[in-house]
Amino acid sequence: MSSPHIRWAGPRALLIELDSLETVLAVHARLQETPLPGQVDVLAAARTVLAVFDSRASAQAARAAVAIMDRETAAVDAAGADPVRIEVVYDGDDLAEVGRLTGLGADGVIAVHTGQLWTAAFGGFAPGFAYLVGETDALTVPRRSSPRTAVPAGSVALAGNFSAVYPRRSPGGWQLIGRTAARMWDLDREQPALLRPGSTVRYVAVREVVEVTEPAGQQGNPAGRDMAAGAPALEIITPGPQSLIQDLGRPGFGDLGVSPAGAADAAGARQANRLVGNLPGDAVLETVLGGLSVRSRGELTAALTGAPAEAEIRSGSGSRPAPMYAPFPLHDGESLHLGMPAAGLRTYLAVRGGIDVPPVLGSRSTDLMSGIGPSPLAAGTVLPVGPADRGRVVGQPEPPTLHPGLNQGGTGSAPVVLRVTPGPRDDWFTPQSLAALTGQDWTVTAESNRIGVRLDTTAGRTPLERSRTEELPSEGVVAGSLQVPPSGLPVLFLADHPVTGGYPVIAVVVPEDLPVAAQLPPGALIRFQAVDPGTMEPLRPGALQQPQPTTPTPVANSL
């Protein structure tokens, strides 16, 4: 094999480019089997492996460690399992069109689809969605020119040289050739995903299958635990525009199509837990633009952090203000009401003991991209509160973690500076665009959400322009990635970002600045500052290119 190209994907992740799917699966299997120190996640894609680490130091050490991996051993281990049998009724709406596009006819498509072994290369946009590569290219077809708004669960489809099964009802532009009853994703199984990278599949034609229905219990029920009489709890009176249960997320499931999720402003969530004496990863409430009202059942200790909002505690005897960034009591029957934040977007409410809903894949966070975890909160929901750890003390008032340059609306203010490292695909853009990313201001649009901050140019500025126009095979992406679609307007991925993307990433916001990005309101101005991913030192103005190692990384023959 030729030498892989190792690119930085932010200061804590490496994108390893390889020369074939076989090598991708081999390297991925080895990293899964024997994780490198500090490795948090590893994600296979068409021609790359994304390895994510817990720190910049771990990522730097991993560049050298990759050199001594044994590709041959990993390849044997990855290929050992028996193929998964997936029964298919070939009656898809696009079967005739695929037959025409390939010149095989409908019967020929079925024969080729069932007559070869398919290998799961990498996960997709939904939990359990796996891109399968066949042994031939005979079924290579384009995506539909007009995607469907809803593809039924269990649909068997083709696009490019891939085959896949839709695990749940979702929009999609693939060519539908059949349907199956195979359950691709089920949280009730020990291994929720039927297929993982390296799994092999044999499609089998049948005359009839039981129709697939949406699996029950794919989202945690916020009130799913039976609460003892008199146990402390928090009742939702009104949720405001959006209120979610969040903790520090569920990293490590990228191969299953599950994003890390977790609090968008992790610094704010950690501070809220610290103030009430919780562990950093305990579950809190994340609410957007105020409007949240809750009632205490039992005696609670609470704290508000993140975006500062006027808060009032009401009871039968009157009302009093609730402080920000300090613990306060919330007595039995009292209600807490949040107003519109004076700055930022997201306010966090923690209660001592944490929100004690059932975890899903080890986390209580709501993931809006994957549809995993507790549902968004609704009026009348009662949330159990866990027992307080008496060994942890309630904290003292603290300064806010919110960036001082933020204000509601953002117009007319100085831009908020976010540090970025060169992206793994910075070489897909013109020199003028590389300079423009850090040389001009960008505006946050109203279409932003937990998946990503959508940006627009300021007056008189132009969008980014690519120097390469071919299609980029889907590859892993991390939170903070600045992905650039054909419009040339970047999208800054946040906590619920998709695990893979097909648009080039020009730069990556450093993890320490993501809490700032998560609090940017529509209209806020951003200025990006380029820093070196290894040293975090500022790069010269206009410089945004992957740094070259001073000595070659010896990965060519032993990977």
XYZ file of C-alpha atoms in Angstrom:
559
model
C 0.000 0.000 0.000
C 1.072 3.604 -0.480
C 1.863 5.835 2.492
C -1.257 7.244 4.185
C -1.643 10.978 4.559
C -2.328 11.981 8.160
C -4.214 15.271 8.452
C -5.213 17.226 11.529
C -8.982 17.448 12.062
C -8.766 19.950 14.891
C -6.177 19.774 17.676
C -7.604 16.537 19.125
C -8.344 14.426 16.042
C -6.508 12.869 13.102
C -7.932 12.046 9.675
C -5.939 9.158 8.219
C -6.228 8.905 4.419
C -5.740 5.380 3.049
C -5.579 3.851 -0.411
C -8.418 1.293 -0.276
C -11.493 0.240 1.667
C -9.672 -2.932 2.740
C -6.949 -0.861 4.367
C -9.538 1.425 5.975
C -11.294 -1.540 7.562
C -7.985 -3.043 8.679
C -6.757 0.134 10.359
C -10.181 0.772 11.878
C -10.398 -2.767 13.268
C -6.970 -2.453 14.854
C -7.781 0.882 16.485
C -11.053 -0.571 17.807
C -9.294 -3.657 19.104
C -6.281 -1.877 20.588
C -7.151 1.784 21.232
C -4.325 4.281 21.384
C -3.807 6.177 24.665
C -6.494 8.819 25.058
C -8.542 7.534 22.092
C -12.205 8.567 22.445
C -13.688 7.456 19.115
C -12.656 5.995 15.779
C -14.759 6.182 12.641
C -14.271 4.405 9.314
C -15.306 6.027 6.027
C -14.842 5.422 2.315
C -11.102 6.216 2.207
C -10.336 7.567 5.666
C -10.278 6.718 9.356
C -11.034 9.484 11.839
C -9.430 9.016 15.263
C -10.565 11.348 18.064
C -8.609 11.817 21.298
C -9.169 13.344 24.716
C -6.392 15.911 24.445
C -3.990 17.605 22.075
C -1.077 15.695 23.648
C -2.770 12.334 22.991
C -3.439 13.267 19.363
C 0.171 14.320 18.845
C 1.443 11.057 20.328
C -0.950 9.081 18.116
C 0.681 10.393 14.929
C 3.813 8.448 15.793
C 1.981 5.429 17.256
C 0.138 4.787 13.989
C 3.482 3.789 12.465
C 3.758 0.489 14.335
C 0.273 -0.922 13.775
C 0.065 -4.333 12.111
C -2.326 -4.115 9.131
C -2.266 -7.846 8.339
C -3.396 -8.907 11.823
C -6.234 -6.388 11.812
C -7.414 -7.486 8.382
C -7.748 -11.128 9.450
C -9.662 -10.168 12.610
C -12.049 -7.893 10.694
C -12.958 -10.562 8.165
C -13.680 -13.423 10.563
C -17.448 -13.149 11.156
C -20.140 -14.900 9.097
C -22.183 -12.722 6.734
C -25.414 -11.203 8.044
C -28.403 -12.506 6.057
C -30.890 -9.778 5.051
C -34.090 -10.969 3.359
C -35.471 -8.544 0.767
C -38.685 -8.242 -1.221
C -37.549 -6.577 -4.456
C -40.479 -4.305 -5.242
C -38.928 -0.871 -4.728
C -40.284 2.186 -6.513
C -36.964 2.744 -8.314
C -36.165 -0.862 -9.280
C -37.139 -0.369 -12.929
C -35.176 2.898 -13.132
C -32.072 1.234 -11.660
C -32.464 -1.530 -14.221
C -32.519 1.087 -16.959
C -29.557 3.053 -15.595
C -27.386 -0.043 -15.258
C -28.616 -1.763 -18.426
C -29.345 -4.884 -16.388
C -33.143 -4.711 -16.227
C -35.038 -5.338 -12.989
C -34.242 -9.070 -12.867
C -30.572 -8.376 -13.547
C -30.420 -5.854 -10.711
C -31.855 -8.427 -8.301
C -29.398 -11.070 -9.502
C -26.383 -8.800 -9.052
C -27.585 -7.444 -5.701
C -28.074 -10.932 -4.251
C -25.155 -12.525 -6.071
C -22.322 -10.763 -4.257
C -21.053 -10.175 -0.751
C -21.448 -6.642 0.630
C -19.168 -5.104 3.268
C -20.176 -2.386 5.738
C -17.686 0.413 5.172
C -18.906 3.110 7.575
C -21.924 4.495 9.411
C -24.277 7.109 8.043
C -26.622 9.913 8.964
C -28.847 7.847 11.263
C -28.212 5.194 13.954
C -27.864 1.818 12.258
C -27.454 3.226 8.725
C -24.436 1.467 7.161
C -22.862 2.164 3.769
C -22.300 -1.231 2.128
C -19.773 -1.766 -0.672
C -20.185 -4.697 -3.074
C -17.641 -6.849 -4.870
C -18.451 -5.252 -8.248
C -19.413 -1.788 -9.527
C -22.254 -3.096 -11.688
C -24.909 -1.389 -9.535
C -23.317 2.070 -9.420
C -26.155 4.597 -9.885
C -26.628 8.281 -9.073
C -28.833 9.574 -6.290
C -32.304 10.755 -7.262
C -32.393 14.280 -8.639
C -35.268 15.047 -6.256
C -34.894 13.424 -2.790
C -37.970 11.962 -1.126
C -39.234 13.753 1.968
C -39.877 10.401 3.680
C -38.365 6.986 2.977
C -40.020 4.105 4.899
C -38.041 2.175 7.502
C -36.613 -1.035 6.043
C -36.189 0.362 2.516
C -33.268 -1.231 0.644
C -31.535 1.314 -1.544
C -28.619 2.118 -3.865
C -26.605 5.305 -4.420
C -23.192 5.647 -6.024
C -21.482 2.305 -5.474
C -23.172 1.800 -2.085
C -26.154 -0.194 -0.871
C -27.944 0.464 2.422
C -31.054 -0.215 4.478
C -32.899 2.744 5.997
C -33.191 1.959 9.739
C -36.043 4.414 10.320
C -38.385 6.653 8.377
C -36.362 9.637 7.153
C -35.775 11.867 4.115
C -33.485 10.395 1.475
C -32.341 10.592 -2.108
C -31.224 6.983 -2.680
C -32.766 4.703 -5.328
C -35.216 2.284 -3.643
C -35.106 -1.295 -4.933
C -36.804 -3.287 -2.149
C -37.744 -3.644 1.496
C -36.735 -5.820 4.430
C -37.958 -6.691 7.918
C -34.412 -6.714 9.300
C -34.171 -4.365 12.266
C -31.030 -2.346 11.630
C -31.131 -0.501 14.973
C -32.638 -1.695 18.239
C -31.640 -0.330 21.649
C -33.078 -3.450 23.285
C -30.267 -5.530 21.760
C -26.860 -5.857 23.408
C -25.395 -4.499 20.151
C -27.976 -1.963 18.915
C -26.605 -1.770 15.363
C -27.067 -4.862 13.221
C -24.035 -3.851 11.127
C -20.715 -2.249 12.072
C -17.709 -1.435 9.863
C -16.240 -4.694 8.585
C -19.522 -6.634 8.838
C -20.444 -8.541 5.687
C -23.960 -8.907 4.289
C -25.663 -11.362 1.975
C -28.961 -10.092 0.502
C -31.520 -12.858 -0.100
C -34.587 -12.429 -2.326
C -37.890 -13.506 -0.736
C -41.551 -13.151 -1.706
C -42.810 -11.618 1.542
C -41.518 -9.977 4.721
C -43.192 -8.660 7.824
C -43.423 -4.869 7.525
C -40.936 -2.934 9.642
C -42.435 -0.538 12.180
C -40.595 2.130 14.096
C -38.887 0.459 17.089
C -40.443 1.390 20.393
C -38.340 2.872 23.128
C -35.711 4.446 20.921
C -35.985 7.600 22.972
C -35.698 7.604 26.727
C -38.899 8.570 28.512
C -38.101 11.568 30.767
C -40.524 10.233 33.331
C -39.521 6.629 32.694
C -38.485 5.777 36.255
C -41.102 4.911 38.844
C -40.829 7.593 41.521
C -41.461 6.765 45.149
C -44.046 8.867 46.936
C -42.445 12.032 48.233
C -39.250 11.558 46.185
C -37.754 14.859 44.967
C -38.671 15.810 41.420
C -38.937 18.721 39.025
C -42.184 19.353 37.154
C -42.159 21.193 33.819
C -44.810 23.928 33.792
C -43.816 25.442 30.434
C -40.737 24.374 28.428
C -40.186 27.635 26.516
C -39.034 27.459 22.860
C -36.898 24.374 23.542
C -35.801 22.675 26.741
C -33.731 19.482 26.739
C -32.067 17.155 29.208
C -28.303 17.200 28.660
C -25.132 15.876 30.243
C -21.627 15.605 28.762
C -22.795 13.325 25.949
C -22.099 9.834 24.621
C -18.798 9.846 22.689
C -17.541 6.623 21.142
C -20.560 5.600 19.048
C -19.695 7.324 15.770
C -19.545 3.991 13.935
C -23.216 3.478 14.801
C -24.208 6.839 13.327
C -24.662 8.349 16.793
C -23.217 11.806 17.439
C -21.681 12.665 20.833
C -24.479 15.162 21.685
C -24.312 16.544 25.242
C -24.606 20.136 26.437
C -23.902 22.589 23.627
C -22.179 24.890 26.144
C -20.324 22.269 28.168
C -18.614 24.943 30.279
C -21.995 26.293 31.379
C -23.324 22.810 32.201
C -20.207 21.926 34.201
C -20.470 25.164 36.159
C -24.128 24.527 37.008
C -23.281 21.074 38.359
C -20.283 22.394 40.277
C -22.404 25.046 42.018
C -24.914 22.495 43.366
C -22.294 19.898 44.314
C -22.962 17.420 41.488
C -20.506 15.428 39.417
C -19.544 17.166 36.133
C -21.475 14.643 34.039
C -24.771 14.778 35.906
C -27.823 15.665 33.813
C -29.072 19.270 33.706
C -31.714 21.191 31.770
C -30.627 23.211 28.719
C -33.162 25.837 27.636
C -33.035 28.234 24.672
C -34.151 31.887 24.820
C -35.881 31.638 28.190
C -39.533 30.865 28.880
C -38.805 27.780 31.000
C -40.944 27.391 34.129
C -40.548 24.497 36.586
C -42.066 23.523 39.938
C -40.203 21.843 42.764
C -41.514 18.656 44.324
C -39.572 18.438 47.555
C -36.703 20.574 48.835
C -34.137 21.221 46.080
C -30.901 23.142 45.667
C -30.564 24.670 42.204
C -28.268 26.852 40.095
C -28.563 28.781 36.819
C -25.625 29.325 34.462
C -24.896 29.995 30.797
C -26.880 32.799 29.175
C -27.922 35.252 31.947
C -31.692 35.564 32.288
C -33.907 37.245 34.847
C -35.347 34.498 37.021
C -38.128 34.639 39.591
C -39.145 32.168 42.289
C -42.863 32.214 43.057
C -44.783 30.715 45.985
C -48.080 31.267 47.773
C -46.477 33.909 49.967
C -44.999 36.016 47.152
C -41.964 36.002 44.914
C -38.220 36.635 45.027
C -35.464 36.839 42.418
C -33.237 33.836 41.718
C -29.533 34.558 41.226
C -27.354 33.560 38.284
C -24.067 31.686 38.828
C -24.822 30.895 42.491
C -26.682 28.079 44.291
C -30.106 28.829 45.723
C -32.899 26.860 47.473
C -36.083 25.890 45.685
C -38.580 24.867 48.331
C -41.350 22.309 47.959
C -44.133 23.710 45.755
C -42.199 26.772 44.620
C -41.897 27.520 40.907
C -38.965 28.996 38.995
C -39.610 31.180 35.929
C -36.927 32.255 33.420
C -37.116 35.329 31.212
C -35.355 36.088 27.919
C -31.536 36.021 28.260
C -29.831 39.401 28.187
C -26.919 37.799 26.322
C -26.264 34.468 24.637
C -28.782 31.740 23.857
C -28.670 28.810 26.258
C -29.292 28.826 30.013
C -28.579 25.776 32.192
C -30.532 24.688 35.264
C -28.959 22.132 37.605
C -30.490 20.633 40.738
C -28.506 18.875 43.431
C -28.640 15.132 42.712
C -29.031 15.611 38.956
C -31.945 14.799 36.647
C -32.289 11.041 37.121
C -33.887 9.784 33.891
C -32.820 6.433 32.403
C -29.568 6.667 30.400
C -29.479 5.633 26.733
C -26.105 4.291 25.534
C -24.587 5.524 28.777
C -25.879 9.109 28.593
C -28.997 11.049 29.553
C -28.495 13.642 26.804
C -31.064 14.385 24.107
C -29.590 14.008 20.604
C -31.721 15.860 18.069
C -29.737 14.496 15.096
C -29.890 10.805 16.021
C -33.248 10.910 17.797
C -31.738 9.178 20.833
C -32.256 10.048 24.475
C -35.089 11.831 26.280
C -37.666 13.615 24.167
C -37.701 17.429 24.250
C -39.467 18.467 27.436
C -43.195 19.225 27.438
C -45.582 20.798 29.928
C -46.577 18.336 32.638
C -43.439 16.181 32.444
C -42.176 15.220 35.895
C -38.425 14.618 36.120
C -37.035 12.531 38.995
C -34.089 14.007 40.888
C -31.302 11.678 42.005
C -29.992 11.346 45.551
C -27.503 14.031 46.567
C -23.911 12.959 47.114
C -23.341 14.152 50.691
C -19.587 13.935 50.141
C -19.760 16.814 47.635
C -20.314 20.338 48.913
C -22.480 23.061 47.397
C -20.297 25.653 45.676
C -19.774 29.385 46.140
C -20.953 32.039 43.627
C -18.730 32.185 40.548
C -18.123 34.576 37.657
C -20.075 33.710 34.483
C -18.471 31.474 31.874
C -20.255 33.368 29.074
C -17.964 35.220 26.667
C -18.038 38.927 27.623
C -18.314 40.007 23.988
C -21.704 38.375 23.467
C -24.885 40.394 23.402
C -28.404 39.685 22.272
C -28.660 40.401 18.529
C -24.970 41.046 17.960
C -25.451 43.857 15.430
C -23.102 46.757 15.796
C -20.859 44.908 18.269
C -17.267 43.839 17.871
C -16.938 40.341 16.416
C -16.423 37.399 18.755
C -13.075 35.739 18.005
C -13.058 31.944 17.616
C -9.756 30.122 17.191
C -9.530 27.620 14.328
C -6.956 25.091 13.204
C -6.506 24.276 9.517
C -9.104 21.767 8.368
C -8.357 18.381 6.858
C -9.592 19.699 3.475
C -8.120 23.200 3.452
C -6.363 22.238 0.203
C -9.771 22.062 -1.530
C -10.092 25.871 -1.406
C -8.516 28.712 -3.308
C -5.778 30.771 -1.601
C -8.160 33.733 -1.664
C -10.793 31.757 0.257
C -8.281 30.504 2.809
C -7.356 34.120 3.460
C -10.985 35.258 3.469
C -12.047 32.773 6.156
C -9.885 34.514 8.758
C -9.701 37.916 7.073
C -13.383 38.869 7.129
C -16.286 38.841 9.581
C -19.109 36.289 9.422
C -22.711 36.620 10.628
C -24.694 33.982 12.560
C -28.027 33.249 10.861
C -31.384 32.403 12.419
C -31.254 28.871 10.926
C -28.633 27.826 13.492
C -29.382 25.072 16.023
C -27.676 22.370 18.108
C -26.545 20.622 14.930
C -24.639 23.613 13.616
C -24.178 27.377 13.495
C -24.984 28.545 9.959
C -22.971 31.521 8.792
C -23.410 34.212 6.180
C -21.071 36.842 4.785
C -21.196 40.433 5.909
C -21.992 43.233 3.455
C -19.659 43.415 0.477
C -17.975 40.058 1.185
C -18.098 36.938 -0.981
C -18.634 33.278 -0.034
C -15.773 30.789 -0.025
C -14.713 29.216 -3.312
C -13.360 25.736 -3.860
C -10.335 24.978 -6.001
C -11.476 21.366 -6.456
C -14.949 20.611 -7.774
C -15.123 16.819 -7.600
C -17.317 15.087 -5.021
C -15.649 14.355 -1.689
C -16.349 10.833 -0.393
C -18.091 10.986 2.983
C -15.681 11.046 5.915
C -15.785 11.534 9.668
C -16.186 14.997 11.129
C -15.761 16.387 14.645
C -17.596 19.088 16.583
C -16.166 22.449 15.577
C -15.725 21.490 11.913
C -16.399 24.306 9.455
C -17.974 22.380 6.597
C -18.478 24.323 3.374
C -21.418 23.307 1.105
C -21.684 24.461 -2.536
C -23.116 27.805 -1.380
C -19.684 28.698 0.016
C -21.257 29.618 3.389
C -19.707 27.610 6.253
C -21.633 25.580 8.814
C -19.965 25.272 12.230
C -20.867 21.852 13.652
C -22.006 21.728 17.283
C -22.885 18.900 19.692
C -25.541 17.125 17.573
C -23.550 17.230 14.319
C -23.706 14.308 11.840
C -20.876 11.835 12.317
C -19.909 11.935 8.625
C -20.047 14.620 5.979
C -19.550 14.903 2.237
C -18.555 18.572 2.042
C -14.944 19.673 2.622
C -13.948 21.011 6.045
C -11.837 24.139 5.640
C -11.038 24.620 9.359
C -11.973 23.380 12.839
C -12.874 25.561 15.833
C -10.793 24.480 18.823
C -12.746 22.570 21.508
C -12.125 25.243 24.146
C -14.035 27.802 22.028
C -17.087 25.630 21.247
C -19.001 26.804 24.365
C -18.638 30.339 23.004
C -19.918 29.247 19.574
C -22.924 27.529 21.190
C -24.023 30.832 22.772
C -23.878 32.963 19.592
C -27.302 34.513 18.869
C -28.567 35.305 15.361
C -26.890 38.432 14.065
C -23.715 37.967 16.098
C -20.448 38.630 14.275
C -17.573 36.121 14.222
C -13.932 36.576 13.317
C -11.843 33.391 12.986
C -8.217 33.361 14.156
C -5.969 30.619 12.766
C -3.754 28.726 15.234
C -1.342 25.823 14.874
C -2.999 22.515 15.935
C 0.182 21.282 17.578
C 1.201 24.366 19.535
C -2.004 26.465 19.533
C 0.167 29.439 18.646
C -1.378 31.992 16.242
C -0.503 31.585 12.578
C 0.500 34.582 10.531
C -2.444 36.564 9.075
C -3.912 34.854 6.030
C -2.173 31.539 6.762
C -4.508 28.561 7.010
C -2.753 25.406 5.868
C -2.087 22.016 7.399
C 1.380 22.131 9.015
C 3.865 19.695 7.547
C 5.794 17.468 9.973
C 9.476 18.275 10.200
C 10.298 14.601 9.655
C 8.236 12.084 7.687
C 5.926 9.927 9.743
C 7.049 6.310 9.024
C 3.676 4.707 8.410
C 4.128 3.334 4.918
C 4.890 -0.351 5.268
C 3.724 -1.463 8.688
C 0.180 -0.090 8.876
